[in-house]
Amino acid sequence: MKHTMEISGMRLLFDERLILSDVYMKIETGDTVGLLGRNGCGKTCLMRGVYGTLECEKSVIIDNISVYEAYKKPSLIRYLPQHHFIPKYLTLKRVFRDFAVDFERFTEFFPVFQLWENTKIGHLSGGMHRLVELYVIIKSDAKFILLDEPFTHISPVQIETIQSIIDEERSCKGFLITDHLFKRIQESCNQVYLLLNRKIHYVENEDDLKKMGYLF
């Protein structure tokens, strides 16, 4: 079954500063949508607004149903923030059980974790901690996945593996991914948008990004 998420009328003010204005975006099952933008332009605010952890004017419609606090409905949306969110005292076994994700399959992709099922998250390096969080979010049973700077602290080889996993999962999910690097977004996504001057702009190629001043 194909799922659709439509984001419209998103508007966000911090004090008197307008951060987002009339944002519109549509994501469907099979889409991997990339969101580019400079630091501080509002990419994280947009994601948190969609997820419901940042209050703002918005309309989020999933399969013709209005969803305001999506974070309360993990079967609809999962969100990977930029910071670590899994507590360090939890073991890998507990994390994978809580997210209902297969640990054995994870170790097929990343064999280094094979003997670490009972290891606490806090004993992992920052990069491995991030990799675990990224994987369980991507593999979670949700219709839409929001990934905020997912490739930070991940090695190039691991990024390639993650991109292949996203390609597998998009058959039943829609993805929204932010990153600073156009090349990485270009490799991972079939649609690209630029957040510029508080609005969303569709990007077809690098020339568009040059015209809008994002690339030089």
Coordinates of C-alpha atoms in Angstrom, one line a residue:
M1 CA 0.0 0.0 0.0
K2 CA 1.3 3.5 -0.9
H3 CA 1.4 6.0 1.9
T4 CA 1.4 9.8 1.5
M5 CA 2.5 12.6 3.9
E6 CA 1.6 16.2 3.0
I7 CA 3.1 19.1 4.9
S8 CA 1.6 22.5 4.2
G9 CA 1.1 25.9 5.7
M10 CA 4.1 25.5 8.0
R11 CA 5.0 28.8 9.7
L12 CA 7.4 29.3 12.6
L13 CA 8.3 32.5 14.5
F14 CA 11.0 32.8 17.2
D15 CA 10.2 36.0 19.0
E16 CA 9.9 38.4 16.1
R17 CA 12.1 36.4 13.7
L18 CA 10.4 34.4 11.0
I19 CA 12.1 31.0 10.5
L20 CA 9.7 29.2 8.2
S21 CA 7.0 30.6 6.0
D22 CA 4.3 28.7 4.1
V23 CA 6.4 25.5 3.7
Y24 CA 4.8 22.9 1.5
M25 CA 6.2 19.4 0.9
K26 CA 4.7 16.0 -0.2
I27 CA 6.4 12.7 0.5
E28 CA 5.2 9.3 -0.6
T29 CA 6.2 5.7 -0.1
G30 CA 9.2 5.1 -2.3
D31 CA 10.5 8.7 -2.0
T32 CA 13.8 9.6 -0.5
V33 CA 13.6 13.4 -0.2
G34 CA 16.8 15.4 0.5
L35 CA 16.6 18.8 2.3
L36 CA 19.6 21.1 1.9
G37 CA 20.2 24.4 3.6
R38 CA 22.9 26.5 5.4
N39 CA 23.4 26.3 9.2
G40 CA 20.6 28.0 11.0
C41 CA 18.2 28.1 8.1
G42 CA 15.6 26.0 9.8
K43 CA 16.0 22.4 8.6
T44 CA 15.9 20.9 12.1
C45 CA 13.0 23.2 13.0
L46 CA 11.1 21.9 10.0
M47 CA 11.7 18.3 11.0
R48 CA 10.8 18.9 14.6
G49 CA 7.7 20.8 13.5
V50 CA 6.5 17.8 11.4
Y51 CA 7.3 15.4 14.2
G52 CA 5.4 17.6 16.7
T53 CA 8.1 18.3 19.2
L54 CA 8.3 22.0 18.1
E55 CA 5.1 24.0 18.3
C56 CA 4.3 25.9 15.1
E57 CA 1.6 26.6 12.6
K58 CA 1.3 23.6 10.2
S59 CA -0.8 21.0 8.6
V60 CA 0.5 17.4 8.5
I61 CA -1.7 14.9 6.7
I62 CA -0.8 11.3 6.6
D63 CA -3.0 9.0 4.4
N64 CA -5.8 11.7 4.6
I65 CA -5.6 11.9 8.4
S66 CA -4.5 15.1 10.2
V67 CA -1.6 14.4 12.6
Y68 CA -0.4 17.1 15.0
E69 CA 1.7 15.3 17.6
A70 CA 3.3 12.6 15.4
Y71 CA 5.8 11.7 18.0
K72 CA 3.0 10.0 19.9
K73 CA 2.4 7.7 16.9
P74 CA 5.6 5.9 16.1
S75 CA 3.8 3.7 13.6
L76 CA 3.5 6.8 11.5
I77 CA 6.8 8.7 11.9
R78 CA 10.2 8.1 13.4
Y79 CA 12.7 10.9 13.8
L80 CA 16.5 10.7 14.2
P81 CA 17.7 14.0 15.8
Q82 CA 21.2 15.3 15.5
H83 CA 22.1 14.5 19.1
H84 CA 22.3 11.0 20.7
F85 CA 18.8 10.0 22.0
I86 CA 19.3 6.4 23.2
P87 CA 20.3 6.3 26.9
K88 CA 23.9 5.0 27.5
Y89 CA 22.8 2.5 30.2
L90 CA 20.8 0.4 27.7
T91 CA 22.4 -2.7 26.1
L92 CA 22.2 -3.3 22.4
K93 CA 20.0 -6.3 23.1
R94 CA 17.5 -4.0 24.9
V95 CA 17.6 -1.3 22.2
F96 CA 16.9 -3.7 19.4
R97 CA 14.2 -5.4 21.4
D98 CA 12.5 -2.1 22.2
F99 CA 12.5 -1.0 18.5
A100 CA 11.4 -4.5 17.4
V101 CA 14.4 -4.6 15.0
D102 CA 16.4 -7.8 14.2
F103 CA 19.9 -7.6 15.8
E104 CA 21.2 -10.6 13.8
R105 CA 20.4 -8.8 10.5
F106 CA 22.2 -5.7 11.8
T107 CA 25.4 -7.7 12.4
E108 CA 25.2 -9.0 8.8
F109 CA 25.6 -5.5 7.7
F110 CA 28.0 -4.5 10.4
P111 CA 29.9 -7.6 11.6
V112 CA 32.0 -5.7 14.2
F113 CA 28.9 -5.8 16.5
Q114 CA 28.5 -9.6 16.4
L115 CA 29.7 -10.2 20.0
W116 CA 28.4 -7.0 21.5
E117 CA 24.7 -7.8 22.0
N118 CA 25.0 -7.4 25.8
T119 CA 27.3 -4.3 25.5
K120 CA 25.9 -1.0 26.9
I121 CA 25.5 1.8 24.5
G122 CA 27.7 4.0 26.7
H123 CA 30.7 1.7 26.0
L124 CA 30.5 2.3 22.2
S125 CA 32.4 5.1 20.4
G126 CA 30.4 8.1 19.3
G127 CA 30.3 6.9 15.7
M128 CA 29.1 3.4 16.7
H129 CA 26.4 4.9 19.0
R130 CA 25.2 7.0 16.0
L131 CA 25.2 4.0 13.7
V132 CA 23.0 2.0 16.1
E133 CA 20.5 4.8 16.4
L134 CA 20.5 5.4 12.7
Y135 CA 19.9 1.7 11.9
V136 CA 17.0 1.1 14.4
I137 CA 15.2 4.3 13.2
I138 CA 15.6 3.3 9.5
K139 CA 14.4 -0.2 10.2
S140 CA 11.6 0.7 12.5
D141 CA 8.0 -0.2 11.5
A142 CA 7.0 3.4 10.6
K143 CA 5.5 4.8 7.4
F144 CA 7.8 7.9 7.3
I145 CA 11.4 8.4 8.5
L146 CA 12.9 11.8 9.3
L147 CA 16.8 11.8 9.4
D148 CA 18.5 14.9 10.6
E149 CA 22.2 14.9 9.6
P150 CA 22.3 11.1 9.7
F151 CA 25.8 10.7 8.2
T152 CA 27.7 12.7 10.9
H153 CA 30.5 10.6 12.5
I154 CA 29.7 7.7 10.1
S155 CA 32.6 6.4 8.0
P156 CA 32.3 6.5 4.2
V157 CA 32.0 2.7 4.0
Q158 CA 29.2 2.7 6.6
I159 CA 27.5 5.5 4.7
E160 CA 27.4 3.4 1.6
T161 CA 25.9 0.5 3.5
I162 CA 23.3 2.8 5.1
Q163 CA 22.4 4.2 1.7
S164 CA 21.8 0.6 0.5
I165 CA 19.6 -0.1 3.5
I166 CA 17.5 3.0 2.9
D167 CA 17.1 1.9 -0.8
E168 CA 15.7 -1.4 0.5
E169 CA 13.3 0.2 3.0
R170 CA 11.9 2.8 0.7
S171 CA 9.7 0.2 -0.9
C172 CA 7.4 0.5 2.1
K173 CA 8.5 3.9 3.6
G174 CA 9.1 7.5 2.7
F175 CA 12.3 9.3 3.8
L176 CA 13.2 13.0 4.5
I177 CA 16.9 13.5 5.0
T178 CA 18.9 16.6 5.8
D179 CA 22.6 17.1 5.1
H180 CA 25.0 20.0 4.4
L181 CA 26.7 18.2 1.5
F182 CA 24.9 18.3 -1.9
K183 CA 26.9 15.3 -3.2
R184 CA 25.7 13.1 -0.3
I185 CA 22.1 14.1 -0.7
Q186 CA 22.4 13.6 -4.5
E187 CA 23.6 10.0 -4.0
S188 CA 20.9 9.2 -1.4
C189 CA 17.8 10.9 -2.7
N190 CA 15.5 10.9 -5.7
Q191 CA 14.1 14.4 -4.9
V192 CA 16.1 17.4 -3.5
Y193 CA 14.8 20.7 -2.0
L194 CA 16.7 23.7 -0.7
L195 CA 15.5 25.6 2.3
L196 CA 16.3 29.3 1.5
N197 CA 14.8 32.5 2.8
R198 CA 12.4 30.6 5.0
K199 CA 10.8 28.7 2.0
I200 CA 11.3 25.4 0.2
H201 CA 12.7 25.4 -3.3
Y202 CA 12.7 22.3 -5.6
V203 CA 16.2 21.5 -7.0
E204 CA 16.7 19.7 -10.3
N205 CA 20.5 19.9 -10.6
E206 CA 23.6 21.7 -9.4
D207 CA 22.9 24.7 -11.6
D208 CA 19.8 25.4 -9.6
L209 CA 21.9 25.5 -6.4
K210 CA 24.3 27.9 -8.1
K211 CA 21.5 30.2 -9.2
M212 CA 20.1 30.3 -5.7
G213 CA 23.6 31.0 -4.2
Y214 CA 24.0 27.7 -2.3
L215 CA 26.9 26.5 -4.5
F216 CA 29.6 28.6 -6.0

